[in-house]
Coordinates of N, CA and C in Angstrom, one line a residue:
V295 N 20.5 -13.4 -28.2 CA 20.1 -12.9 -26.6 C 19.6 -13.6 -26.1
F296 N 20.5 -13.2 -24.6 CA 19.4 -15.2 -23.5 C 19.4 -14.4 -22.6
G297 N 18.4 -15.6 -22.3 CA 17.1 -15.4 -21.1 C 17.8 -15.7 -19.7
E298 N 16.1 -15.9 -19.3 CA 16.7 -16.5 -17.9 C 16.8 -17.8 -17.8
G299 N 18.3 -17.8 -17.2 CA 19.0 -19.5 -17.1 C 19.5 -19.4 -18.1
G300 N 20.2 -18.5 -19.2 CA 20.9 -19.0 -20.4 C 20.1 -19.4 -21.7
N301 N 18.8 -19.5 -21.4 CA 18.4 -19.7 -22.4 C 18.4 -18.9 -23.8
L302 N 18.2 -19.6 -24.7 CA 18.6 -18.6 -26.0 C 17.8 -18.2 -26.4
L303 N 17.2 -17.1 -26.5 CA 15.9 -16.2 -27.3 C 15.8 -15.9 -28.5
G304 N 17.0 -15.6 -29.3 CA 17.0 -15.3 -30.8 C 18.7 -14.4 -30.9
V305 N 19.1 -14.2 -31.7 CA 19.8 -14.0 -32.6 C 19.7 -12.9 -33.5
L306 N 21.3 -12.0 -33.1 CA 20.8 -10.1 -34.4 C 21.9 -11.0 -34.9
V307 N 21.3 -10.7 -36.6 CA 22.1 -11.1 -37.5 C 22.8 -9.4 -38.3
V308 N 23.9 -9.7 -39.0 CA 24.4 -8.6 -39.9 C 25.3 -9.0 -40.2
S309 N 24.2 -8.9 -41.7 CA 24.9 -9.4 -43.1 C 25.4 -8.3 -44.1
G310 N 26.3 -9.0 -44.6 CA 26.8 -8.0 -45.9 C 28.6 -8.0 -46.2
S311 N 29.2 -7.4 -46.9 CA 30.4 -7.2 -47.3 C 31.5 -7.4 -46.1
S312 N 31.9 -8.4 -46.1 CA 33.2 -7.9 -45.0 C 34.5 -7.2 -45.2
E313 N 34.6 -6.8 -46.3 CA 35.4 -5.6 -46.8 C 34.9 -4.4 -46.1
R314 N 33.5 -4.5 -46.1 CA 32.7 -3.2 -45.4 C 32.8 -3.2 -44.1
T315 N 33.2 -3.9 -43.3 CA 32.5 -4.2 -42.1 C 33.6 -3.3 -40.4
H316 N 33.7 -2.8 -40.6 CA 34.2 -2.0 -39.4 C 34.7 -2.4 -37.8
P317 N 36.2 -2.5 -37.6 CA 36.4 -3.3 -36.7 C 35.3 -3.5 -35.4
H318 N 34.6 -2.2 -34.4 CA 33.7 -2.2 -33.8 C 32.1 -3.1 -34.1
T319 N 32.0 -3.5 -35.2 CA 30.8 -3.4 -35.5 C 30.4 -5.1 -34.0
L320 N 31.2 -5.9 -34.5 CA 30.7 -6.7 -32.9 C 30.8 -6.6 -32.0
I321 N 31.7 -5.1 -31.9 CA 31.1 -4.9 -30.0 C 30.0 -3.9 -29.9
M322 N 29.7 -3.3 -31.6 CA 28.2 -2.5 -31.1 C 27.3 -3.8 -31.0
I323 N 26.9 -4.8 -32.3 CA 25.8 -5.9 -32.4 C 25.7 -6.8 -30.4
A324 N 27.3 -6.7 -29.8 CA 27.0 -7.7 -28.6 C 27.1 -6.6 -27.4
S325 N 27.3 -5.4 -27.7 CA 26.4 -4.3 -26.7 C 24.5 -4.8 -27.1
A326 N 24.5 -4.2 -27.9 CA 23.1 -4.3 -28.1 C 22.4 -5.7 -28.4
A327 N 22.4 -6.8 -28.0 CA 22.5 -8.1 -27.5 C 22.0 -8.2 -25.8
R328 N 23.2 -7.6 -25.2 CA 23.2 -7.6 -23.8 C 21.9 -6.3 -23.2
A329 N 21.3 -5.4 -23.7 CA 21.1 -4.1 -23.6 C 19.3 -4.7 -23.4
I330 N 19.2 -5.5 -25.0 CA 17.9 -6.1 -25.1 C 17.6 -7.6 -24.1
E331 N 18.4 -8.1 -23.7 CA 18.9 -9.0 -22.3 C 18.3 -8.2 -21.2
K332 N 18.9 -6.9 -20.7 CA 18.1 -6.1 -19.7 C 16.9 -5.8 -20.0
Q333 N 16.9 -5.5 -20.8 CA 15.5 -4.5 -21.2 C 14.4 -5.7 -21.1
L334 N 14.5 -6.8 -21.7 CA 13.8 -8.0 -21.1 C 13.7 -8.4 -19.8
A335 N 14.7 -8.3 -19.1 CA 14.7 -8.7 -17.4 C 14.2 -7.9 -16.4
L336 N 14.1 -6.3 -17.0 CA 13.1 -4.7 -17.2 C 11.4 -6.0 -16.6
L337 N 11.2 -6.0 -18.4 CA 10.0 -6.3 -18.2 C 9.7 -7.5 -18.0
H338 N 10.0 -8.5 -17.7 CA 9.6 -9.7 -16.6 C 9.3 -9.1 -15.3
R339 N 10.6 -8.5 -15.2 CA 10.7 -8.3 -13.4 C 8.8 -7.0 -13.5
N340 N 9.2 -6.2 -13.8 CA 8.2 -5.6 -13.8 C 7.1 -6.4 -14.0
E341 N 6.9 -6.9 -15.0 CA 5.4 -8.2 -14.9 C 5.2 -8.6 -13.7
S342 N 6.0 -9.6 -13.0 CA 6.0 -9.9 -12.0 C 5.8 -8.8 -10.4
M343 N 6.2 -7.4 -10.0 CA 5.9 -7.0 -9.5 C 4.6 -6.5 -9.5
A344 N 3.9 -5.8 -10.5 CA 2.7 -5.7 -10.9 C 1.7 -7.0 -11.0
L345 N 1.9 -8.0 -10.5 CA 1.3 -8.9 -10.1 C 0.8 -9.0 -8.7
H346 N 2.5 -9.2 -8.1 CA 2.4 -9.0 -6.5 C 1.5 -7.7 -6.1
I347 N 1.7 -6.4 -6.5 CA 0.7 -5.7 -5.9 C -0.6 -5.3 -6.5
G348 N -0.7 -6.0 -6.9 CA -2.3 -6.5 -7.6 C -3.1 -7.3 -6.6
F349 N -1.5 -8.3 -6.3 CA -2.0 -9.1 -4.7 C -2.5 -9.0 -4.0
L350 N -1.5 -7.9 -3.8 CA -1.5 -7.1 -2.5 C -2.9 -6.5 -2.5
A351 N -2.8 -5.5 -3.2 CA -3.8 -4.5 -3.1 C -5.4 -5.1 -2.7
S352 N -5.6 -6.6 -3.3 CA -6.9 -7.3 -3.5 C -7.0 -7.5 -2.0
V353 N -5.6 -8.3 -1.3 CA -6.2 -8.5 -0.4 C -6.3 -7.3 0.4
I354 N -6.2 -6.6 0.7 CA -6.5 -5.2 1.5 C -8.2 -4.7 1.1
E355 N -8.0 -4.8 -0.1 CA -9.2 -4.5 -0.4 C -10.2 -5.6 0.1
S356 N -10.0 -6.5 0.0 CA -11.0 -7.9 0.9 C -10.9 -7.5 2.5
A357 N -10.5 -7.4 3.0 CA -9.9 -7.5 4.2 C -11.6 -6.8 5.3
G358 N -11.9 -7.4 6.5 CA -12.7 -7.3 6.7 C -12.5 -5.8 7.7
T359 N -11.7 -5.3 8.0 CA -11.2 -3.9 9.1 C -10.8 -2.5 7.9
G360 N -11.4 -1.6 8.3 CA -10.8 -0.6 7.5 C -9.1 -0.4 7.1
F361 N -8.4 -0.2 6.3 CA -7.1 0.3 6.5 C -7.3 1.5 5.8
L362 N -6.5 2.6 6.7 CA -5.6 4.1 5.6 C -4.3 4.0 5.8
T363 N -3.6 4.3 4.5 CA -2.3 4.7 4.6 C -2.4 6.4 4.5
M364 N -1.1 6.5 5.0 CA -0.7 8.1 4.9 C 0.8 8.1 5.3
D365 N 0.7 9.0 4.2 CA 2.4 9.3 4.5 C 2.6 10.1 5.4
K366 N 4.3 11.2 5.2 CA 4.9 11.4 6.4 C 4.0 12.6 6.5
E367 N 3.9 13.5 5.5 CA 2.8 14.3 5.3 C 1.8 14.4 5.9
M368 N 1.3 13.1 6.4 CA -0.2 13.3 6.8 C -1.2 13.6 5.3
R369 N -1.0 12.7 4.2 CA -1.6 12.7 3.4 C -1.9 11.3 3.2
I370 N -4.0 11.0 3.4 CA -4.1 10.1 2.9 C -3.5 9.5 1.7
W371 N -3.0 8.3 1.8 CA -2.8 8.0 0.4 C -3.5 7.0 0.2
K372 N -4.5 6.0 0.8 CA -4.7 4.8 0.3 C -6.1 4.1 1.2
T373 N -7.1 3.9 1.3 CA -8.1 3.7 1.6 C -8.1 2.7 1.1
N374 N -8.8 1.5 2.2 CA -9.7 0.2 1.2 C -11.1 0.4 1.6
L375 N -12.0 -0.6 0.6 CA -13.6 -0.8 0.6 C -13.9 -0.5 2.0
K376 N -13.5 -1.5 2.5 CA -14.2 -1.3 4.3 C -13.7 0.1 5.2
A377 N -13.0 0.7 5.3 CA -12.7 2.1 5.6 C -13.8 3.5 4.7
R378 N -13.7 3.6 3.6 CA -14.6 3.9 2.9 C -16.3 3.5 3.2
Q379 N -16.6 3.0 3.4 CA -17.5 2.4 4.1 C -17.6 3.0 5.4
I380 N -17.1 2.7 6.2 CA -17.1 2.8 7.7 C -16.5 4.9 7.7
L381 N -16.3 5.3 6.9 CA -16.1 6.8 7.3 C -17.2 7.5 6.0
K382 N -17.9 6.4 5.5 CA -19.0 7.2 4.8 C -18.5 8.1 3.7
N383 N -17.6 8.1 2.8 CA -16.9 8.6 2.3 C -15.5 7.9 1.1
D384 N -16.3 8.3 -0.7 CA -15.3 7.6 -1.1 C -14.2 8.3 -1.4
Q385 N -14.2 9.7 -1.2 CA -12.9 10.6 -2.1 C -11.9 10.8 -0.7
L386 N -11.1 10.2 -0.3 CA -10.3 10.1 0.6 C -8.9 10.1 0.5
D387 N -9.0 9.9 -0.3 CA -7.6 9.5 -1.8 C -6.8 10.2 -1.6
G388 N -5.2 11.0 -1.1 CA -4.8 12.6 -1.4 C -5.0 13.2 -0.6
R389 N -6.0 12.8 -0.2 CA -6.3 14.5 1.1 C -6.0 14.5 2.4
P390 N -5.7 15.6 2.7 CA -4.9 15.7 4.0 C -6.0 14.7 5.2
A391 N -4.9 13.7 6.2 CA -5.9 13.4 7.3 C -6.6 14.6 8.0
A392 N -6.4 15.6 8.3 CA -7.1 16.8 9.0 C -8.4 16.9 8.1
I393 N -8.4 16.0 7.3 CA -10.1 15.7 7.0 C -11.3 15.1 8.2
L394 N -10.3 14.1 8.5 CA -11.2 13.9 8.8 C -11.0 14.1 10.9
G395 N -12.5 15.3 11.0 CA -11.8 15.7 12.5 C -12.3 14.9 13.6
G396 N -10.9 15.1 15.0 CA -11.3 13.9 15.6 C -10.2 12.9 15.7
L397 N -9.6 12.8 14.5 CA -8.7 11.6 14.4 C -7.3 12.1 15.3
N398 N -7.3 13.4 15.6 CA -6.2 13.8 16.6 C -4.8 12.8 16.3
L399 N -4.5 12.4 15.0 CA -2.9 11.5 15.0 C -2.0 12.1 15.0
E400 N -1.4 11.8 16.3 CA 0.3 12.6 16.0 C 1.3 11.9 15.4
I401 N 2.1 12.4 14.8 CA 2.9 11.4 13.8 C 4.0 10.7 14.5
D402 N 4.7 11.8 15.6 CA 5.7 11.4 16.5 C 5.2 10.8 17.1
D403 N 4.8 10.8 17.5 CA 4.5 9.7 18.5 C 3.7 8.2 18.0
V404 N 3.4 8.4 17.1 CA 3.0 7.4 16.5 C 4.4 6.3 15.9
R405 N 5.1 7.3 15.3 CA 6.6 6.8 14.9 C 7.3 6.1 16.5
N406 N 7.6 6.9 17.5 CA 8.5 6.8 18.7 C 7.6 6.4 19.7
N407 N 6.2 6.3 19.9 CA 5.5 5.0 20.7 C 4.4 4.4 20.1
S408 N 4.8 3.9 19.6 CA 3.6 2.9 18.6 C 2.6 1.9 19.4
A409 N 3.0 1.5 20.9 CA 2.3 1.2 21.3 C 1.3 1.7 22.3
A410 N 0.9 2.8 22.5 CA 0.2 3.4 23.3 C -1.2 4.1 22.1
W411 N -0.6 3.7 20.6 CA -1.8 4.0 19.6 C -2.2 2.5 18.8
V412 N -3.1 1.7 20.1 CA -3.8 0.3 19.4 C -4.8 0.7 20.5
N413 N -6.0 0.2 20.0 CA -7.2 0.1 20.0 C -7.8 1.4 20.7
R414 N -7.1 2.9 20.2 CA -8.0 3.6 20.8 C -9.3 4.8 20.2
E415 N -10.3 4.8 21.1 CA -11.3 5.6 20.6 C -11.5 6.6 20.9
R416 N -12.2 7.1 19.4 CA -11.9 8.3 18.4 C -13.6 8.0 18.4
W417 N -14.5 9.4 17.9 CA -15.3 9.9 17.4 C -15.1 10.7 16.0
L418 N -15.2 10.5 15.0 CA -14.9 11.3 14.1 C -15.8 12.1 13.2
K419 N -15.2 12.9 12.8 CA -16.4 14.0 11.4 C -15.7 13.1 10.6
S420 N -17.0 13.0 9.6 CA -16.2 12.8 7.6 C -17.5 12.6 7.2
N421 N -17.1 13.8 6.7 CA -18.5 13.6 4.7 C -19.6 14.0 5.8
G422 N -20.5 14.9 7.1 CA -20.8 15.1 7.9 C -21.6 14.0 8.7
H423 N -21.3 13.2 9.3 CA -21.5 11.7 9.8 C -20.1 12.2 11.2
S424 N -21.2 11.8 12.4 CA -20.0 11.2 13.4 C -20.1 10.6 13.7
I425 N -18.3 9.1 13.9 CA -18.3 8.0 13.9 C -17.5 7.4 14.8
H426 N -18.0 6.9 15.8 CA -17.3 6.4 16.7 C -16.9 5.1 16.0
L427 N -15.6 4.8 16.4 CA -14.2 4.1 16.0 C -13.6 3.5 17.3
I428 N -13.0 2.4 16.8 CA -12.0 2.2 17.5 C -10.4 2.1 16.3
C429 N -9.5 2.6 16.8 CA -8.5 2.6 15.8 C -7.6 2.6 16.6
S430 N -6.2 2.0 15.3 CA -5.1 1.3 15.8 C -4.0 1.8 14.6
A431 N -2.9 2.3 15.0 CA -2.0 3.9 14.0 C -0.6 2.7 13.8
K432 N 0.4 2.5 13.0 CA 1.6 1.6 13.3 C 2.4 2.8 12.1
P433 N 3.4 2.5 12.6 CA 4.6 3.1 11.7 C 5.0 2.5 10.4
V434 N 4.9 3.3 9.3 CA 5.3 2.2 8.0 C 7.0 2.7 7.9
L435 N 8.1 1.5 7.8 CA 9.5 1.4 8.1 C 9.9 1.1 6.0
S436 N 10.6 1.8 5.9 CA 11.2 0.7 4.8 C 12.5 -0.5 5.3
H437 N 13.1 -1.3 4.3 CA 13.5 -2.0 5.0 C 14.8 -1.2 5.4
E438 N 15.5 0.0 5.6 CA 16.2 0.9 5.9 C 15.9 1.1 6.9
A439 N 14.6 1.2 7.4 CA 14.5 1.7 9.0 C 13.4 3.7 8.8
E440 N 14.0 4.0 7.1 CA 13.4 5.0 7.5 C 12.0 5.3 7.2
F441 N 11.2 5.9 7.9 CA 9.7 6.4 8.4 C 9.0 6.9 6.9
L442 N 8.0 5.8 6.6 CA 7.4 7.0 4.9 C 6.2 7.1 6.0
G443 N 5.1 6.4 6.7 CA 4.2 6.6 6.8 C 3.6 6.3 8.1
I444 N 1.9 6.2 8.2 CA 1.1 5.9 8.8 C -0.1 4.6 8.1
L445 N 0.0 3.1 8.9 CA -1.5 2.3 8.5 C -1.9 2.6 9.3
L446 N -3.1 3.4 9.5 CA -4.0 3.3 10.5 C -5.1 2.2 10.3
S447 N -5.4 1.2 11.0 CA -6.7 0.3 11.0 C -8.0 1.1 12.2
I448 N -9.5 0.7 11.0 CA -10.2 1.3 12.0 C -12.0 0.4 11.7
Q449 N -12.4 0.4 13.2 CA -13.5 -0.7 12.9 C -14.9 0.0 13.9
E450 N -15.7 0.7 13.6 CA -17.1 1.0 14.1 C -17.1 0.3 15.2
F451 N -17.3 1.2 16.4 CA -17.5 0.9 17.9 C -18.4 -0.3 17.8
G452 N -19.2 -0.1 17.2 CA -20.6 -1.2 17.2 C -20.2 -2.7 17.1
D453 N -19.7 -2.4 16.1 CA -18.9 -4.3 15.6 C -18.1 -4.5 16.6
V454 N -17.7 -3.9 17.0 CA -16.8 -4.0 18.7 C -16.8 -4.5 19.6
R455 N -18.5 -4.5 19.8 CA -19.1 -4.3 21.1 C -20.1 -5.2 20.5
K456 N -20.2 -5.5 19.5 CA -21.0 -7.3 19.2 C -19.6 -8.3 18.9
L457 N -18.7 -8.2 18.9 CA -18.0 -9.3 19.2 C -17.7 -9.5 20.2
A458 N -17.5 -8.3 21.1 CA -16.8 -8.6 22.9 C -18.8 -9.5 23.4
D459 N -19.6 -9.1 22.7 CA -20.8 -9.5 23.3 C -21.3 -11.0 22.4
N460 N -20.0 -11.4 21.7 CA -20.4 -12.6 20.8 C -19.2 -13.3 21.8
I461 N -18.3 -13.3 22.4 CA -17.4 -13.6 23.0 C -17.9 -14.1 24.8
A462 N -18.4 -13.2 25.0 CA -19.2 -13.2 26.5 C -19.8 -14.2 26.5
G463 N -21.0 -14.0 25.2 CA -22.2 -14.8 25.2 C -23.2 -14.4 25.3
T464 N -23.1 -13.1 25.9 CA -24.0 -12.3 26.0 C -24.5 -11.3 25.5
K465 N -26.3 -11.5 25.5 CA -27.2 -10.8 24.7 C -27.9 -9.6 25.4
A466 N -27.4 -8.7 25.2 CA -28.6 -7.4 25.9 C -29.6 -6.9 25.1
Y467 N -30.9 -6.8 26.4 CA -32.4 -7.3 25.6 C -32.6 -5.9 26.4
F468 N -33.3 -5.1 25.3 CA -33.6 -3.6 25.7 C -34.9 -3.6 25.9
T469 N -36.0 -3.4 26.9 CA -37.7 -3.1 26.7 C -38.0 -1.5 26.5

């Protein structure tokens, strides 16, 4: 049994009297060894994918922007911590996007004209709260350009205003 790069990992040993050996025994043992090699390669690939997925999930979770991913049926597939904080709701995953009243996300328009869905101002209703947001939507496509869903990034309007004030160097004083 060989591993990656042709390294010998182990040997299948079949012992016994040669008079009782069937002509197909060698073929069966060789087939078993190849099956073991394929299973080991699959386990290695799955472990590697799990590490990459875990890393990607951690990156998205730690983002300073809220992210929601939606499938093509407009179900919220995943939200990150920032999105859950902004929307004041920890139970959005798996729910229809319509639960976010005021989002008015048009899936065909996002798919065909994503430039029109950059920095849109929205008032959302979420979990009994009215939330003022700036949001952008982008289509998510497979390697074959098949439409898979939407990535929605959100920021509270107040945070955007603070950023603009910092950049402009202005500070409003209220009396």
